[in-house]
Short mmCIF file of the C-alpha atoms (twelve columns), coordinates in Angstrom:
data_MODEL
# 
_entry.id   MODEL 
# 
loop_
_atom_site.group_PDB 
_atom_site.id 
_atom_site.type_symbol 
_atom_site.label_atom_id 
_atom_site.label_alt_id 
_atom_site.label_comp_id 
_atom_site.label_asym_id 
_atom_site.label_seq_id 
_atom_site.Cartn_x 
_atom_site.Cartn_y 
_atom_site.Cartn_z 
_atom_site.pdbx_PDB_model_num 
ATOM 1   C CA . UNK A 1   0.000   0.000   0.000   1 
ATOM 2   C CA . UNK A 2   1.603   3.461   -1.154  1 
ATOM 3   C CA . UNK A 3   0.998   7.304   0.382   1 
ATOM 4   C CA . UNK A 4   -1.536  7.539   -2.112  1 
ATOM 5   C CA . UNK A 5   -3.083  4.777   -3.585  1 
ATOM 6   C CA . UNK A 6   -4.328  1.526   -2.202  1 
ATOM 7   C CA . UNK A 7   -2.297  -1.299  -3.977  1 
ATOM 8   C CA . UNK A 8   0.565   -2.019  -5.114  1 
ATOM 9   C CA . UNK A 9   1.429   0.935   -8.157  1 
ATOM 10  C CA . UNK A 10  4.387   2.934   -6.686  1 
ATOM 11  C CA . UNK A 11  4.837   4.976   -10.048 1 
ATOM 12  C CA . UNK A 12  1.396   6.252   -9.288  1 
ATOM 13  C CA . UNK A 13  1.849   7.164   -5.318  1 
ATOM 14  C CA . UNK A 14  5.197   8.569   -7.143  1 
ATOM 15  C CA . UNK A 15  3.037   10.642  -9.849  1 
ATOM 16  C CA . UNK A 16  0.719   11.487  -7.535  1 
ATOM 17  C CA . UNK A 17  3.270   13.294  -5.004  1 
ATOM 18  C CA . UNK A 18  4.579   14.842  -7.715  1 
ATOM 19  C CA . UNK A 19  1.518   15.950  -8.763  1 
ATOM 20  C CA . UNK A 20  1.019   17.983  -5.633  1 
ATOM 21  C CA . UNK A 21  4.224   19.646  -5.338  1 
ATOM 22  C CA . UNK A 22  3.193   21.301  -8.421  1 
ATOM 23  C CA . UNK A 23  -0.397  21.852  -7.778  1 
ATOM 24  C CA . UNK A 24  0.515   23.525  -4.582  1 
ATOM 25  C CA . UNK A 25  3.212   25.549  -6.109  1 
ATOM 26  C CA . UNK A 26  0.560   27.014  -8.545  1 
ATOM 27  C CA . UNK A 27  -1.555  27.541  -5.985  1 
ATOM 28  C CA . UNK A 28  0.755   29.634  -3.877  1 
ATOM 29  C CA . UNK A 29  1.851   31.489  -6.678  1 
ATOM 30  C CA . UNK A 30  -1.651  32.749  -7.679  1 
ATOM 31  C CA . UNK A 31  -1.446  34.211  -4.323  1 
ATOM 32  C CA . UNK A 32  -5.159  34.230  -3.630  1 
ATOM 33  C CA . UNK A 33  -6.334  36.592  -0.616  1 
ATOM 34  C CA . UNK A 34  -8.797  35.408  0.705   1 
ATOM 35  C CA . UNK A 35  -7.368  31.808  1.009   1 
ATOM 36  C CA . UNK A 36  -5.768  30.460  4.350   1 
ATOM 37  C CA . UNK A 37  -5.080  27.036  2.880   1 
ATOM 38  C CA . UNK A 38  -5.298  23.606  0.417   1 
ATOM 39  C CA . UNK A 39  -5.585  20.159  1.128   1 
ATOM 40  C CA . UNK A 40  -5.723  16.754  -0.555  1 
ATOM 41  C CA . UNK A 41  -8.832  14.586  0.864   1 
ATOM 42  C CA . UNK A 42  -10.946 12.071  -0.133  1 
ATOM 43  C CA . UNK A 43  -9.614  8.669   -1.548  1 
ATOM 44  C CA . UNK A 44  -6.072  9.850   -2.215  1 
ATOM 45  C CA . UNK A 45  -6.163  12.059  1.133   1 
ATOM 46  C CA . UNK A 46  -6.395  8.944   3.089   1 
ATOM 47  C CA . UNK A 47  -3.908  6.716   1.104   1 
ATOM 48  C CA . UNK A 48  -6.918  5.007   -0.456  1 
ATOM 49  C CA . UNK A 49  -6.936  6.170   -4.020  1 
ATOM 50  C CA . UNK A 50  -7.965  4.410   -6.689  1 
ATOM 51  C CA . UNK A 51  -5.790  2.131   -9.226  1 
ATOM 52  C CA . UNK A 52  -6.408  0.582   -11.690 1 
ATOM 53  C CA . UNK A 53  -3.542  -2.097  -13.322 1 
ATOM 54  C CA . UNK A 54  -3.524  -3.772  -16.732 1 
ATOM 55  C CA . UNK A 55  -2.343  -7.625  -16.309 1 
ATOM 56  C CA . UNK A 56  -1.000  -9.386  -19.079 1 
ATOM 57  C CA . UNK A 57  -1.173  -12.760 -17.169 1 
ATOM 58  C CA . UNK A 58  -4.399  -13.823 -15.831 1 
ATOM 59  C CA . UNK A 59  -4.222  -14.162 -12.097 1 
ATOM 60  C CA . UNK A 60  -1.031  -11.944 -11.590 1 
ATOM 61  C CA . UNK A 61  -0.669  -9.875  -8.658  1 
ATOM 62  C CA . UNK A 62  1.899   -7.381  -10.871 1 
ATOM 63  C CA . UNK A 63  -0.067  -4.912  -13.085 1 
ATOM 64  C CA . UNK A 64  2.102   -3.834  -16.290 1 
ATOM 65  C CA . UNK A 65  0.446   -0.724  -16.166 1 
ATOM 66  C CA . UNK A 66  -1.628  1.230   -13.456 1 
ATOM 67  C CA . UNK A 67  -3.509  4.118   -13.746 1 
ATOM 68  C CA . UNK A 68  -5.773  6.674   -11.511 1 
ATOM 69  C CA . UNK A 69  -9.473  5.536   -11.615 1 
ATOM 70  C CA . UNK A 70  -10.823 8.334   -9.139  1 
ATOM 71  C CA . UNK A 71  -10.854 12.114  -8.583  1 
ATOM 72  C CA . UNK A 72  -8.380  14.296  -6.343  1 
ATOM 73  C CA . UNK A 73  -10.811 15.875  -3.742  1 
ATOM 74  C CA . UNK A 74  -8.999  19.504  -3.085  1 
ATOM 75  C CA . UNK A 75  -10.136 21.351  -0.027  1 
ATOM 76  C CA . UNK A 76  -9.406  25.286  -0.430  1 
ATOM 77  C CA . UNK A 77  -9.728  26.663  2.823   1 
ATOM 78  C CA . UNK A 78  -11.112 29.981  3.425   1 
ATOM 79  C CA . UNK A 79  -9.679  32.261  6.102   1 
ATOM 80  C CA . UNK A 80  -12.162 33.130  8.948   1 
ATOM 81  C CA . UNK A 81  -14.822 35.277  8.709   1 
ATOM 82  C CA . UNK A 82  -15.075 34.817  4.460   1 
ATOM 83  C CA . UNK A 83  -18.527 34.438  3.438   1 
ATOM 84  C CA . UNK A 84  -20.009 31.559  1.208   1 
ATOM 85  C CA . UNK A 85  -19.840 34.107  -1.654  1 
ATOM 86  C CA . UNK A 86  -16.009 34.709  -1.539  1 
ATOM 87  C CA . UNK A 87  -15.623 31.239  -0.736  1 
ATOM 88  C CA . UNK A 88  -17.144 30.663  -3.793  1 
ATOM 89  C CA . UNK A 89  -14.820 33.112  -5.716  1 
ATOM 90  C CA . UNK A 90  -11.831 31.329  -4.745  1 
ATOM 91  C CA . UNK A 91  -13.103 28.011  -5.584  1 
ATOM 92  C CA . UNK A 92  -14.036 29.837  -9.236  1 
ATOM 93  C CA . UNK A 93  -10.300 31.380  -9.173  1 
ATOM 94  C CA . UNK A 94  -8.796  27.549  -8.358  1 
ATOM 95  C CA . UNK A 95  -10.848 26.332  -11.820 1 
ATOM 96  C CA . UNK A 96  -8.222  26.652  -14.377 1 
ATOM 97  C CA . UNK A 97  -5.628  24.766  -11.869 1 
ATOM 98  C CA . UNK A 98  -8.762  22.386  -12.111 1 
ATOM 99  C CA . UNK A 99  -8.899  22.165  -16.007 1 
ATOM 100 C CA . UNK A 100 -4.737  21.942  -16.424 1 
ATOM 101 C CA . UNK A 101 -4.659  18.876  -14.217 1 
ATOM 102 C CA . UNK A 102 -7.738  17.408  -14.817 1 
ATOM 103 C CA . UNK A 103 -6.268  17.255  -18.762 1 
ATOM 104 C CA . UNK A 104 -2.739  16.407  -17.618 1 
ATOM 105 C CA . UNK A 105 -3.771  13.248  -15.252 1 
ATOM 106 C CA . UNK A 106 -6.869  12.480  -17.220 1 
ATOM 107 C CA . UNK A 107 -9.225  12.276  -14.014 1 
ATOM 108 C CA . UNK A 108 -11.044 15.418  -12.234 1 
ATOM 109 C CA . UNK A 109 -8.893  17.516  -10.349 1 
ATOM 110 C CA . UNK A 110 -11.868 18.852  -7.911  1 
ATOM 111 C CA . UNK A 111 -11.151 21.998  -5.966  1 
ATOM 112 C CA . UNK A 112 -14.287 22.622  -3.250  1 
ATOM 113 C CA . UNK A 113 -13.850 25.652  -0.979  1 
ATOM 114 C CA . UNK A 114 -14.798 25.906  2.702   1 
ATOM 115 C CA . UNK A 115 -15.314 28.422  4.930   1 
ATOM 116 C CA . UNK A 116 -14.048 28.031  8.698   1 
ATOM 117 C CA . UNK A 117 -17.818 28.092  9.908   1 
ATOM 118 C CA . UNK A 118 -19.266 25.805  7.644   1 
ATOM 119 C CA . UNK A 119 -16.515 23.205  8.515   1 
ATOM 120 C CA . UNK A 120 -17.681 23.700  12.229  1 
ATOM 121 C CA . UNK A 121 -21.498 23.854  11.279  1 
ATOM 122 C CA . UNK A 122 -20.527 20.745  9.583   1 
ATOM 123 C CA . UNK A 123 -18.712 18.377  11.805  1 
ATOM 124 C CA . UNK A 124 -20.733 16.471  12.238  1 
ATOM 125 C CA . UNK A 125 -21.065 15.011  8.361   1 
ATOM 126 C CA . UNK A 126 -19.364 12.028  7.470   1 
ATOM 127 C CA . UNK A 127 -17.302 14.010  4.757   1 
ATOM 128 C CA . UNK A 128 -15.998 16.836  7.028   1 
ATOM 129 C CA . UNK A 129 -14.876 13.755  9.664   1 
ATOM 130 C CA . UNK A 130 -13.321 12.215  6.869   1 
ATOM 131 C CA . UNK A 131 -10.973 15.394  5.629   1 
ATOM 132 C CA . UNK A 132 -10.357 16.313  9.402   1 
ATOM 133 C CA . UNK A 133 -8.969  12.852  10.055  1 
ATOM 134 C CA . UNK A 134 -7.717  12.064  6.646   1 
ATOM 135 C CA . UNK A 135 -5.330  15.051  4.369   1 
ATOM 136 C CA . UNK A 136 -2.483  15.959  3.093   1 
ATOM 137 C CA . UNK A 137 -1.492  19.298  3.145   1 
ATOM 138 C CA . UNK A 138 -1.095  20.738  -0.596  1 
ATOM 139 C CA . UNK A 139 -0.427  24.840  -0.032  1 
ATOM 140 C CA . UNK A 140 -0.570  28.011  2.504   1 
ATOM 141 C CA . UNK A 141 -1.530  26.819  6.217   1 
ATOM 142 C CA . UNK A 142 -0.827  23.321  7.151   1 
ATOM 143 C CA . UNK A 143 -4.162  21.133  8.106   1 
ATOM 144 C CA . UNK A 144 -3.441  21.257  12.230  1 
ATOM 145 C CA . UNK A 145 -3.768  24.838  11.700  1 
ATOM 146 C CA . UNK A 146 -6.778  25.149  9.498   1 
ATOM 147 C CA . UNK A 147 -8.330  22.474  11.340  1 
ATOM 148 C CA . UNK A 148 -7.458  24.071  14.667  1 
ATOM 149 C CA . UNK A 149 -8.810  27.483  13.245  1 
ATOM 150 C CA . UNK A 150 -11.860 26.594  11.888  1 
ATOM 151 C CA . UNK A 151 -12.826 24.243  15.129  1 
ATOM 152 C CA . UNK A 152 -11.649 26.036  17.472  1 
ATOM 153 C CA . UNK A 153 -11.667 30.051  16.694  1 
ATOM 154 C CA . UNK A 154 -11.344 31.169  20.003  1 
ATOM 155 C CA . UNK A 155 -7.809  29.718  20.837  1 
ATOM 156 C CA . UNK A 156 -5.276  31.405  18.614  1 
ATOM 157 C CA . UNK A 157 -3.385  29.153  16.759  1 
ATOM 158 C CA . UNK A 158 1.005   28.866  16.447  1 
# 
């Protein structure tokens, strides 16, 4: 089992780390205001992403070839006090990273943004448990910090 991707395709956790080094380099450089951070979640998040190998012997447990069969789930974290509105103008800013990677990896590059309070209004759903306890940070804040600042605005966070 990789970083990444469930299974055994290394060249895939390997593209797929090098994949975000990039990604989060573009993202830094567009140097978006009102964003406080990015992270990978879903499948890939939680080093459970989605291969798919080509066998050329029946029964083998060694793909020739493996490729990405699911999306990368990008969290763009808002800082606090943004409101759904600009949250949604940074997730439209993030869409032609989107469209370059989507075309260069040939699965969706997804980039959903979140606001501090609606990742505390939301705890409670399976999918904000999920990114809390399964990321990998991409660009800007690191996830203890945007986790810790969105859950917890009162404390001020290192």
């Amino acid at each position: 089992m990789g970083r990444f991707v469930a299974g055994e395709c290394p060249e895939l956790d390997r593209l797929v780390a090098e994949s975000l080094v990039a990604i989060g380099r573009e993202v830094s450089e567009m140097r978006i205001p009102l964003l406080f951070g990015v992270v990978l979640g879903g499948g890939y998040g939680r080093g459970e992403g989605g291969a798919k190998g080509e066998f050329n012997v029946e029964g083998s447990k060694s793909p020739v070839a493996c490729r990405l069969s699911n999306d990368l789930d990008f969290f763009a974290i808002t800082k606090d006090g943004t409101t759904d509105v600009d949250a949604a103008a940074v997730a439209k800013a993030l869409e032609p990273v989107s469209r370059r990677w989507t075309e260069k990896l040939g699965i969706d590059v997804d980039f959903t943004s979140k606001t501090p309070w609606r990742i505390r209004h939301d705890q409670e759903r399976l999918m904000v448990q999920e990114l809390i306890h399964g990321y990998v940070d991409v660009a800007g804040a690191r996830g203890g910090e945007l986790f810790a600042a969105a859950l917890f605005p009162e404390f001020e966070t290192l």
